[in-house]
Coordinates of C-alpha atoms and ligand atoms in Angstrom, one line a residue:
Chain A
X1 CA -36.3 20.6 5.7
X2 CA -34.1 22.6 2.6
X3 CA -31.2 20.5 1.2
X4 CA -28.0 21.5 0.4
X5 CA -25.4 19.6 -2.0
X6 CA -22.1 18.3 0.0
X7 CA -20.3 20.9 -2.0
X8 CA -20.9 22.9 -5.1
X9 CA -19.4 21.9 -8.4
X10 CA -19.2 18.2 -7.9
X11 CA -22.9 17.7 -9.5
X12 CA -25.8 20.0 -10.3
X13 CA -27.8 21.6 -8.3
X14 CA -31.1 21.4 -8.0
X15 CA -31.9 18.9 -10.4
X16 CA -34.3 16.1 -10.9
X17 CA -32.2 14.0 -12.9
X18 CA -28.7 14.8 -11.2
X19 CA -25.4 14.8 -12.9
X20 CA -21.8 14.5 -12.1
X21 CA -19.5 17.4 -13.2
X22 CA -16.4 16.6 -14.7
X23 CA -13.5 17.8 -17.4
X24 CA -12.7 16.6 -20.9
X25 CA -9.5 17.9 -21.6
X26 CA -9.9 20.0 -25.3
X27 CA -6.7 18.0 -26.8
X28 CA -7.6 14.6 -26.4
X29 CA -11.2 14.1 -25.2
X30 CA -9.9 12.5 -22.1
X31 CA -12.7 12.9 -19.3
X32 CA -12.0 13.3 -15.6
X33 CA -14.1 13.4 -12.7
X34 CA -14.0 16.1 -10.6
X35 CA -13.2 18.8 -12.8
X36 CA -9.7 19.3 -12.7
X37 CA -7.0 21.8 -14.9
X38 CA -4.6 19.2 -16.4
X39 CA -5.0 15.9 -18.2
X40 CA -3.1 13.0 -17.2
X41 CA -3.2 11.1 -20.5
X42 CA -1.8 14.2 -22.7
X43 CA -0.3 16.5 -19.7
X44 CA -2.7 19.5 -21.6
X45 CA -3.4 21.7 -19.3
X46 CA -6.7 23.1 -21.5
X47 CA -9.8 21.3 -20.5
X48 CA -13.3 22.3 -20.5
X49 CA -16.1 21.3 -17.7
X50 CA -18.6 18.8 -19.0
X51 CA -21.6 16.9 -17.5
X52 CA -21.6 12.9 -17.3
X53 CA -23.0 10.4 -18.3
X54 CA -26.3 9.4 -15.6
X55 CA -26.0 5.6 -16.5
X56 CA -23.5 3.1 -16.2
X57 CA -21.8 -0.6 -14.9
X58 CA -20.7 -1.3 -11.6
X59 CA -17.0 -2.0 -12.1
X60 CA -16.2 -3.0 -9.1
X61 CA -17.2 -2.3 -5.3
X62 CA -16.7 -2.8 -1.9
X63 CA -19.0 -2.3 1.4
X64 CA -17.8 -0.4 4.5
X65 CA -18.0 -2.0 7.4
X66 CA -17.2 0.3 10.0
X67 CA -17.8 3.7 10.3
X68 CA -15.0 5.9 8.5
X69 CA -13.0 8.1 11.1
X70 CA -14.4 11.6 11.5
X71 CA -13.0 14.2 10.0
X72 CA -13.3 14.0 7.2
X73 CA -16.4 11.4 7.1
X74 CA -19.4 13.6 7.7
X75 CA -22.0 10.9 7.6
X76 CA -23.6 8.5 11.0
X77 CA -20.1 7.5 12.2
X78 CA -21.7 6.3 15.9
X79 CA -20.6 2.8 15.8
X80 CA -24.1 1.7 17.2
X81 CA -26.2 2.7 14.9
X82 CA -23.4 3.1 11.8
X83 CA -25.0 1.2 8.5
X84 CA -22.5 -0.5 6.2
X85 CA -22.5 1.5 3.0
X86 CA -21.5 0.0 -0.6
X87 CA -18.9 2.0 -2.8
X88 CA -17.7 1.2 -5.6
X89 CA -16.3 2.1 -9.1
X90 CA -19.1 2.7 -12.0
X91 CA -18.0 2.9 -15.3
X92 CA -19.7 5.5 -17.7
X93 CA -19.7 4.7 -21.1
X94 CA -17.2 6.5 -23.2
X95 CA -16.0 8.6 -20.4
X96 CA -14.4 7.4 -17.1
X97 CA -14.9 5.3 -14.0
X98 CA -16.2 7.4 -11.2
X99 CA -15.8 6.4 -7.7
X100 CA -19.6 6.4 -5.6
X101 CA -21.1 5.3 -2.9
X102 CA -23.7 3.0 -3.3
X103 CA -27.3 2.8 -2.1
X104 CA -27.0 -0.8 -2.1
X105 CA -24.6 -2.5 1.0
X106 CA -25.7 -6.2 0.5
X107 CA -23.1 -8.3 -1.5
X108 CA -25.9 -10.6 -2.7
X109 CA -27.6 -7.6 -4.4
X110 CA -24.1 -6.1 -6.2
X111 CA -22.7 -7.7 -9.2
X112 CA -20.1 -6.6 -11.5
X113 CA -21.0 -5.0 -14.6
X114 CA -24.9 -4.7 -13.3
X115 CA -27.3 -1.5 -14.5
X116 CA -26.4 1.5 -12.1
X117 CA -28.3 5.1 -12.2
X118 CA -27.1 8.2 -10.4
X119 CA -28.9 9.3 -7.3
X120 CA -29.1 11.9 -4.4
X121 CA -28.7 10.2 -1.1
X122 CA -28.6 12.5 2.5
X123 CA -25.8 12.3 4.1
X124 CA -26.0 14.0 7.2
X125 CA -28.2 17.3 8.8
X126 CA -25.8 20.5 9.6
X127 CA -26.2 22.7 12.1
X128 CA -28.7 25.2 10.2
X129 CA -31.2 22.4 10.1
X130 CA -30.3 21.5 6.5
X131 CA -30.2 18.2 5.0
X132 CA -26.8 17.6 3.4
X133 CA -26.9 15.4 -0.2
X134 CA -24.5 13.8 -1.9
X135 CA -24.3 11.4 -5.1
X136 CA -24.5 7.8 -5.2
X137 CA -25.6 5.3 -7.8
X138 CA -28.6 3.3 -7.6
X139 CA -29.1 -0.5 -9.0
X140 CA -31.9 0.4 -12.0
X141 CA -33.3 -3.4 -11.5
Chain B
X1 CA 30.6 -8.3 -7.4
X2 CA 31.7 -5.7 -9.7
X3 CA 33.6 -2.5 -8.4
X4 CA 30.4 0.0 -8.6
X5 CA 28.3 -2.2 -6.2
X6 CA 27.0 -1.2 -3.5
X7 CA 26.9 -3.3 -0.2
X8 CA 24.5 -3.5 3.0
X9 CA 27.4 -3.9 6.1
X10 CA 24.7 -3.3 9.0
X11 CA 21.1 -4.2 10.0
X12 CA 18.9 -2.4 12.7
X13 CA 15.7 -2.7 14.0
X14 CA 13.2 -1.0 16.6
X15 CA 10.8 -4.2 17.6
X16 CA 7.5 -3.6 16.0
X17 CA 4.6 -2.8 17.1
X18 CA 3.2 -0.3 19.9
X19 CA 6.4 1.4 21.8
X20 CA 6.4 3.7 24.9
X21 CA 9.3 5.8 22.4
X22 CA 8.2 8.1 20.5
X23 CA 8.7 7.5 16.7
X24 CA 12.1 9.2 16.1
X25 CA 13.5 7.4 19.4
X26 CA 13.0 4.1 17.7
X27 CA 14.5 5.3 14.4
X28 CA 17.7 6.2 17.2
X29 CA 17.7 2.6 18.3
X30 CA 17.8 1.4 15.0
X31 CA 20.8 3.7 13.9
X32 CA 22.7 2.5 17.1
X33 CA 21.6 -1.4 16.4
X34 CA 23.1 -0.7 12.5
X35 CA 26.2 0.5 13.4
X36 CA 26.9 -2.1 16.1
X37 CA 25.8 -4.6 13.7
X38 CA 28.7 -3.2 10.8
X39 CA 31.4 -2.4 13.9
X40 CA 31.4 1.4 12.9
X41 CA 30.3 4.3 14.7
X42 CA 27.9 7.3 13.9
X43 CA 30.8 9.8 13.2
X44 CA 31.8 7.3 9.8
X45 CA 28.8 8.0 8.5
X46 CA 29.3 10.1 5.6
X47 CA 25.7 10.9 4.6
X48 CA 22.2 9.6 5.7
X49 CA 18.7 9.5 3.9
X50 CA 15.7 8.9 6.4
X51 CA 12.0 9.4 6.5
X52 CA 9.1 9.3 8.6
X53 CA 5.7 9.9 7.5
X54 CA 4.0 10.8 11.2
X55 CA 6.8 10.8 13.8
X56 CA 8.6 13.8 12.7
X57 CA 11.7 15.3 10.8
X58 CA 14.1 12.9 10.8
X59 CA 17.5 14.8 10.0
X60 CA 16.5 16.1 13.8
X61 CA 17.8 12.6 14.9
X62 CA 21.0 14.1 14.8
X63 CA 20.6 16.1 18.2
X64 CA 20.6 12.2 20.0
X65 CA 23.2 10.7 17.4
X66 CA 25.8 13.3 17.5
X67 CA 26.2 16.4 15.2
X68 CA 28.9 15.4 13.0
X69 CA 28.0 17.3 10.3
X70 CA 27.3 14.8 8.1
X71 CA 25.2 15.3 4.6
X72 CA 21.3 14.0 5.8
X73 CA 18.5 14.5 3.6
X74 CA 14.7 14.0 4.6
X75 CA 12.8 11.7 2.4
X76 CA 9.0 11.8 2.2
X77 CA 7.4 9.2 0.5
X78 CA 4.2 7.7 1.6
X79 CA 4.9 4.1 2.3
X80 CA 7.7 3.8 -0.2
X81 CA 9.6 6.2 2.3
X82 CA 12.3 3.4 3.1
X83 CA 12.5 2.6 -0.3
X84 CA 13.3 6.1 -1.3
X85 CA 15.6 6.2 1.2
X86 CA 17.2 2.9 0.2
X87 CA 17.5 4.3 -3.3
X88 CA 19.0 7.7 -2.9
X89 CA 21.4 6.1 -0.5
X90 CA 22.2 3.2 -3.2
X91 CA 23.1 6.2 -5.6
X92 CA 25.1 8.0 -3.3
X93 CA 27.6 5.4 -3.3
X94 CA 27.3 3.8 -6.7
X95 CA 27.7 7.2 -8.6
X96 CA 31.0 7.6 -6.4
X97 CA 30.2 10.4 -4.3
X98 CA 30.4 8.5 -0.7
X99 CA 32.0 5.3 0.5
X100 CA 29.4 4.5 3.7
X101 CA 26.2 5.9 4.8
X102 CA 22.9 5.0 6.0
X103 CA 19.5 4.7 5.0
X104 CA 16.5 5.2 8.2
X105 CA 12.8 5.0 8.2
X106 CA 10.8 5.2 11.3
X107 CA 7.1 5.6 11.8
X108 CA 4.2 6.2 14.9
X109 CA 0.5 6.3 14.1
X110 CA -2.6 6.4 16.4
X111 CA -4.4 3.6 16.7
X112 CA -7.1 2.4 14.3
X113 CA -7.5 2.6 10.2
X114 CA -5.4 5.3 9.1
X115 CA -7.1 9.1 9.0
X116 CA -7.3 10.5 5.8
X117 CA -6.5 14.0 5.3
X118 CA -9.4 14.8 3.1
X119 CA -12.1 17.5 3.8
X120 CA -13.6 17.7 0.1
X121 CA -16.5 15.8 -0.6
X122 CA -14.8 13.1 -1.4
X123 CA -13.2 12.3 2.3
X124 CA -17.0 13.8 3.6
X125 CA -18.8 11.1 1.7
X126 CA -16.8 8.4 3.0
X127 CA -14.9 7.3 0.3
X128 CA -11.0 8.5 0.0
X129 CA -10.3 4.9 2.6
X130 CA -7.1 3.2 1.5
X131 CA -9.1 0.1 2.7
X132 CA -11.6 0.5 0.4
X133 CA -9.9 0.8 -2.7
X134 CA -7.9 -2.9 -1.5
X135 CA -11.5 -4.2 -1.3
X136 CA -12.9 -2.8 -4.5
X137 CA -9.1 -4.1 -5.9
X138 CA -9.0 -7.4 -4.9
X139 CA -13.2 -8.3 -5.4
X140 CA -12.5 -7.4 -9.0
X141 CA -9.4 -9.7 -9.2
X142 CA -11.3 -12.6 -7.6
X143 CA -14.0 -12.3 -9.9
X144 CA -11.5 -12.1 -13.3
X145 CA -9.0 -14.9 -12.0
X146 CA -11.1 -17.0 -9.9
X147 CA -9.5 -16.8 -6.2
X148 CA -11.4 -17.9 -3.3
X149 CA -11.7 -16.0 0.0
X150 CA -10.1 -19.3 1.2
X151 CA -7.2 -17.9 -0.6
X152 CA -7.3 -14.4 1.5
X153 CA -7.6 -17.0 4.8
X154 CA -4.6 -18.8 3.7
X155 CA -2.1 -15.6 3.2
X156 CA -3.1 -14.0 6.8
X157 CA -3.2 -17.5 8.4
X158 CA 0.7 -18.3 6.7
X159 CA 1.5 -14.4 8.1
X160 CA 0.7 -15.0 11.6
X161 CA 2.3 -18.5 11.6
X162 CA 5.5 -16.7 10.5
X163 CA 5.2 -13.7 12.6
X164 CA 5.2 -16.2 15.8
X165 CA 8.2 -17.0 14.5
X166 CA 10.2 -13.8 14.1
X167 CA 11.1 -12.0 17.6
X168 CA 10.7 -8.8 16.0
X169 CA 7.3 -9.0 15.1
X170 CA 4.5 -7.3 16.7
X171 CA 1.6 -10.1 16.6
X172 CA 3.1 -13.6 17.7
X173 CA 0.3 -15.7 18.2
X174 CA -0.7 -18.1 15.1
X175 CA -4.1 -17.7 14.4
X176 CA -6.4 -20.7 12.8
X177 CA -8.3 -20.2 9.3
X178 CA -11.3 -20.3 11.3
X179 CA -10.4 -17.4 13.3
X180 CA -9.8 -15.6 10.3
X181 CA -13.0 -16.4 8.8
X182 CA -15.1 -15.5 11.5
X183 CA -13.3 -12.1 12.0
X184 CA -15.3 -8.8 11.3
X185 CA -16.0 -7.8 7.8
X186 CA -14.4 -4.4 7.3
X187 CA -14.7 -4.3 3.5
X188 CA -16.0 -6.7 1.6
X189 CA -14.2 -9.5 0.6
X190 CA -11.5 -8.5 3.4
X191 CA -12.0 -9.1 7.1
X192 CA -10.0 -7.3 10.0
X193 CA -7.3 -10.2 10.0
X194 CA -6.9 -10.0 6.6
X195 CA -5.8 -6.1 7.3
X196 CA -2.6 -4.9 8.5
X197 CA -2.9 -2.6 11.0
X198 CA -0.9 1.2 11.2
X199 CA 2.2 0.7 14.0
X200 CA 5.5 1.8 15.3
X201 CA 8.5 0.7 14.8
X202 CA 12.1 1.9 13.0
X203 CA 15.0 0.3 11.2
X204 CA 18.4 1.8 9.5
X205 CA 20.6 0.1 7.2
X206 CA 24.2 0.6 6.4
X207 CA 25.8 0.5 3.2
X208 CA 29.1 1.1 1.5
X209 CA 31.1 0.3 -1.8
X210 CA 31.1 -3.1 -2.7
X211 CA 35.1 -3.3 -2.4
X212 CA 35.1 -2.0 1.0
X213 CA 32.9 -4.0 2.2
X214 CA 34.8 -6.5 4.3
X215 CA 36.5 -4.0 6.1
X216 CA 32.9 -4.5 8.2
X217 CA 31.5 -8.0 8.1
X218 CA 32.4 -11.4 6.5
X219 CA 28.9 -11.5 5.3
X220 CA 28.4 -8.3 2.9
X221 CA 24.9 -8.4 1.3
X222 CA 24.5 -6.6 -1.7
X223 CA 22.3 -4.4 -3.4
X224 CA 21.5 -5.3 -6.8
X225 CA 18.9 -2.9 -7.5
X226 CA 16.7 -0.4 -5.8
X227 CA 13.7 1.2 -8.2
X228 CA 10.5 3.2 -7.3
X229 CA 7.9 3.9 -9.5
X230 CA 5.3 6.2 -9.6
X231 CA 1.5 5.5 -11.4
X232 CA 1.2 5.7 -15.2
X233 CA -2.3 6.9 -16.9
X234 CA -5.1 3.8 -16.8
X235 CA -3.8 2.5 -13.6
X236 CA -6.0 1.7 -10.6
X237 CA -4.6 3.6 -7.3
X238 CA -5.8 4.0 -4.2
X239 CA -7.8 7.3 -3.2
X240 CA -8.6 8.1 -6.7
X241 CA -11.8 9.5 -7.3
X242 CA -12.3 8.9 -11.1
X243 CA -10.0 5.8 -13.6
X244 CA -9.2 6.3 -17.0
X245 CA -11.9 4.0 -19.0
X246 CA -8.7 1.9 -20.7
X247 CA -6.5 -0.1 -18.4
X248 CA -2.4 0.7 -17.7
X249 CA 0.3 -1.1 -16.2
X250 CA 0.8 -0.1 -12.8
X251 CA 3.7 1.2 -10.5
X252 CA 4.6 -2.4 -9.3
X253 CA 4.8 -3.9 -12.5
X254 CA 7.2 -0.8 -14.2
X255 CA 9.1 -1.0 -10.9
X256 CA 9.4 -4.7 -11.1
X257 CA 10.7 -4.6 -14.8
X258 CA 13.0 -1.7 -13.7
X259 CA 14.9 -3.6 -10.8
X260 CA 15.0 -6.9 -12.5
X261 CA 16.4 -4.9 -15.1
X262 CA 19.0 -3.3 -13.0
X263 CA 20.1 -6.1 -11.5
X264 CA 20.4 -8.3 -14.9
X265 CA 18.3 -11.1 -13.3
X266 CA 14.6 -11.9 -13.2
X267 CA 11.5 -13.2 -11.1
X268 CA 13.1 -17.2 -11.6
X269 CA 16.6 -16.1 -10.1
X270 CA 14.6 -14.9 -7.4
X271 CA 14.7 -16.9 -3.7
X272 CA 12.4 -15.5 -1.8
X273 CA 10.3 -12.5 -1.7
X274 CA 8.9 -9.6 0.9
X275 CA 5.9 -8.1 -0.7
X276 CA 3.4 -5.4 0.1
X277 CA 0.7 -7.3 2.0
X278 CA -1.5 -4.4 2.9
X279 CA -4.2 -7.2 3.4
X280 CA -3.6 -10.6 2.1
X281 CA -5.3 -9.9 -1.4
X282 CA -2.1 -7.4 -1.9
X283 CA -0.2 -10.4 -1.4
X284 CA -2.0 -12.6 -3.9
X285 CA -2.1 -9.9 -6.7
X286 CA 1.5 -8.9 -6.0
X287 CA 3.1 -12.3 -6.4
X288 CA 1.6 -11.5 -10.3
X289 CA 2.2 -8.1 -10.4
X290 CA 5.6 -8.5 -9.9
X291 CA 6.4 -11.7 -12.1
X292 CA 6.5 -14.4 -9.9
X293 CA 2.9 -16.2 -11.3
X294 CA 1.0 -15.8 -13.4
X295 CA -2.8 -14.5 -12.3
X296 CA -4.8 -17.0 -11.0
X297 CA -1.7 -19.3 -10.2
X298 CA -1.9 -18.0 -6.2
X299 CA -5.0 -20.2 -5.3
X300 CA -2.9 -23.3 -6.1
X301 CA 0.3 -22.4 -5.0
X302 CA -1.3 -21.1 -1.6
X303 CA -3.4 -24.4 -1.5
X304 CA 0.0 -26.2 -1.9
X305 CA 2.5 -24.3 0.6
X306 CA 4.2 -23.0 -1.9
X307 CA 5.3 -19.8 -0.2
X308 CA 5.4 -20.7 3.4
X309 CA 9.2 -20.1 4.8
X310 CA 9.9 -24.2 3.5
X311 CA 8.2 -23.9 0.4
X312 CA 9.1 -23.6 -3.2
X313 CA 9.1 -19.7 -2.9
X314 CA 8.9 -18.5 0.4
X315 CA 7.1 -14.8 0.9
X316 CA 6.9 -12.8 3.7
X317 CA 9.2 -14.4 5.5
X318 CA 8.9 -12.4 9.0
X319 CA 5.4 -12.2 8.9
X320 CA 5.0 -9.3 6.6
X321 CA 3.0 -6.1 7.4
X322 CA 0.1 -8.6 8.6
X323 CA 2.4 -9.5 11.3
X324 CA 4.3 -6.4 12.3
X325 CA 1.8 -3.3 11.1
X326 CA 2.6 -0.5 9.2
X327 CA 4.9 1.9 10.2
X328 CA 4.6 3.5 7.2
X329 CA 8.3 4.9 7.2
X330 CA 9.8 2.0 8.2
X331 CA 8.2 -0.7 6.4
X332 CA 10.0 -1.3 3.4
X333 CA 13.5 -1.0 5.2
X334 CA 11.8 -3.8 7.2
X335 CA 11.7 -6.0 4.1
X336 CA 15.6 -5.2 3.5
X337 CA 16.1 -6.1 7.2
X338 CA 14.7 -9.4 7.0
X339 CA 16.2 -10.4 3.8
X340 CA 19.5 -9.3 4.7
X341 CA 19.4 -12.3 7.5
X342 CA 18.0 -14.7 5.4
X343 CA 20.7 -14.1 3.2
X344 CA 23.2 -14.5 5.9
X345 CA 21.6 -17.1 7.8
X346 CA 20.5 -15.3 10.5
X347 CA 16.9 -15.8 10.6
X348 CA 16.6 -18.7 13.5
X349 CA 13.8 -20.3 13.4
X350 CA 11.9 -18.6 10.3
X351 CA 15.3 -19.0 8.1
X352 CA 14.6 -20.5 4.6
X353 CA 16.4 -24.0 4.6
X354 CA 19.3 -24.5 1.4
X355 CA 21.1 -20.9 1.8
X356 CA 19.1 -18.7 -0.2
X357 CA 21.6 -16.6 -2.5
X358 CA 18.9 -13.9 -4.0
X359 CA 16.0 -12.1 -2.6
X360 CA 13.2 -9.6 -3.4
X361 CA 11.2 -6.8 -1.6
X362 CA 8.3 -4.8 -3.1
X363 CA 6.5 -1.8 -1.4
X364 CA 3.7 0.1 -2.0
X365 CA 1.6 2.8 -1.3
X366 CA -0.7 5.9 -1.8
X367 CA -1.2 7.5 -3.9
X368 CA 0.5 4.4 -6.1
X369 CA 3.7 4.2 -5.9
X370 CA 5.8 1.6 -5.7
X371 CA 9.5 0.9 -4.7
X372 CA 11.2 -3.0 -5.5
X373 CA 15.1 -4.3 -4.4
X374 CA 16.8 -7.3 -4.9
X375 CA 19.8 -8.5 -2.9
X376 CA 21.9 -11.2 -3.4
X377 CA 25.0 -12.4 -1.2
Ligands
ZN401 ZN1 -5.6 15.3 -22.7

């Protein structure tokens, strides 16, 4: 089955070792996640696409307990077989705090501030047969 | 009272909660409840500022009310709606330019979370849920300022008791702290009855100059400030997909310094409060957010009563959004509505005891923004 990213831009593609793409505005380093035109901290509108950092800390999360309404949620949203999914906030050193999903959903196994990598997860299959990825970060322990 | 003040002269409300009307129709019924309540009719109104954010275009109300030809301006403002309303109505009449209008919000939503209007990635991966981001908020305040879920339990348990005591209110049954505990987790720390659900419902206010005031009631309530705020850099908002890596005030805290400053007071001239209880962990981090604690100071005060309607500083008076849902047009005007009859001592059953003379409301919404007033008789 081929893969296809949820959307193009928002991390690369193919890649073994995935990465977010973001913006870091040229006036005052200030990085955003997805890319965007303007900065918020310095209202610059110059900024240049960068790739992020792969490792960070969990700032904070949450898990999804029921299934999000669809549209827009694209994902299992059949509340019989729906699995709670963990999302949260992980911080990237020196850049910015990206919002994820996370491959984890059980609150005994999240922590703030724990070790979190950036993965591929599928999310759903679309109607050419293709499996459809987006990001999440993993737990590295 | 000084001579630029402005006055509320008339209350209305569409009963909360699920309605056979559509939305505007309950924003009608609470234009016609206002103006009976002040002893005018619609043709005195000079202007009017209203919003909905699902239920339609609400300068069409005009069609039911009669076309007078008065000056009415649609506000659309997420769930500071009312507030915006409230304030652009406020300045009306303090800069001079009317004598008496009238401020409406009135909402209808489907049943259920509310949908997101997102078809990026983001809302495709299942993220972009308002719910969410008041999970990931409060988890991360629980953890820094040590607050117990028992905490969360307490604030939805406190709503529900005071919701069963306001008419008005869409959910009248008290609910135990069991119940609450053993409700469905929707997103971690929160449960479904610590979440407010999306409703009907519509209310209007009437206001005029201060020194006109009691050509219309005996009772005039007035405005001492009305601010909204929208989010600075570094703040934490809802449906955000990235935060800045250094930490900024946000929209409740500027719009709390701005209408404390306005009205010359601050959060220990205060009375009572309405304040944005999204979920009950809004109300915990508001009570900080917006002076009246310090962080951390909730778990006590809630494990003492402290803000139940006999306490030392009563919040949420009428149940808050817990209690009567989320119309999100309507909901801060609801706040105004229920102060204005605890300032008059209309409140029946859930009135605060010793005549409050001051009181506070704070709203706030996506994508972070904020609207605070404070009243006083
Ligand atoms: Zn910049």
């Amino acid at each position: 089955m081929a893969q296809v990213p949820v959307e193009e831009g928002v991390f690369t593609w193919p890649s073994d070792e995935p990465r977010l793409i973001g913006s870091q505005c040229t006036e005052c380093d200030n990085v955003m996640f997805p890319t965007q035109s303007g900065c918020p901290k310095c209202s610059s509108s110059s900024t240049e696409q960068i790739e992020l950092a792969r490792k960070g800390t969990l700032w904070t999360w949450t898990i999804q307990g029921y299934p999000p309404k669809s549209p827009p949620y694209a994902g299992n949203d059949d509340p019989k077989t729906f699995e709670p999914f963990g999302v949260g906030y992980v911080e990237l050193p020196g850049q910015c705090k990206v919002e994820t999903r996370l491959t984890e959903n059980d609150p005994e196994k999240l922590s703030i501030d724990m070790e979190m990598e950036l993965t591929l997860v599928p999310l759903y299959t679309n109607d050419d047969g293709d499996e459809v990825m987006t990001f999440a970060f993993a737990p590295t322990t | 009272m000084s001579t630029d003040d402005v006055a509320i002269v008339g209350i209305g409300m569409h009963q909360f909660g699920r309605s056979d009307l559509s939305g505007m129709d309950q924003g009608v019924v609470a234009v016609r409840a206002a103006l009976a309540d002040a002893g005018v009719e619609w043709s005195d109104m000079q202007f009017a500022f209203g919003g909905s954010a699902a239920a339609g275009k609400a300068d069409t109300m005009v069609s039911k009310l009669g076309l007078t030809g008065l000056q009415f301006i649609n506000v659309s403002n997420g769930c500071a709606t009312g507030g915006s309303a409230l304030f652009s109505a406020y300045n009306s009449i303090k800069s001079g330019m009317f004598d008496l209008g009238i401020a409406i919000g009135f909402d209808k939503h489907e049943r259920g979370a509310f949908r997101v209007d997102n078809s990026t990635w983001y809302g495709k991966s299942g993220m972009a849920l308002t719910t969410q981001f008041f999970g990931m908020k409060i988890n991360r305040y629980m953890q820094q300022y040590d607050i117990s879920t028992e905490a969360l339990d307490r604030v939805s348990e406190k709503a529900f008791r005071n919701g069963s005591k306001n008419p008005m209110a869409w959910r009248k049954k008290p609910m135990s702290l069991a119940e609450i505990q053993e409700s469905r987790m929707l997103s971690y720390p929160l449960r479904q009855y610590h979440f407010c659900s999306p409703a009907e419902g519509g209310v209007a206010i009437i206001m005029c100059r201060a020194d006109k005031a009691k050509q219309y009631t005996d009772t005039p309530i007035y405005l001492k400030a009305a601010a909204v705020r929208s989010r600075r850099f570094g703040s934490f908002e809802v449906m955000a997909p990235h935060l800045a890596p250094e930490h900024g005030d946000g929209p409740t805290i500027d719009a709390s310094k701005a209408g404390f400053e306005m009205a010359g007071m601050g959060p220990e001239d205060m009375d009572l409060a309405q304040l944005q209880d999204t979920e009950s962990g809004a109300e915990i981090m508001h009570m900080a957010e917006n002076g009246f604690c310090e962080h951390g100071e909730q778990e006590r005060m809630l494990a003492h009563g402290e803000t139940e309607i006999g306490g030392r500083f009563p919040v949420n008076t009428d149940g808050g959004c817990l209690a009567n849902g989320e119309p999100v047009g309507a909901s801060g005007l609801r706040q105004v509505y229920e102060n204005v009859l605890q300032l008059q001592g209309r409140a029946g059953e859930r009135q605060v005891p010793n005549n409050p003379k001051t009181a506070y409301t704070h709203v706030y919404g996506a994508p972070g923004i904020s609207g605070v007033t404070i009243l006083a008789r």
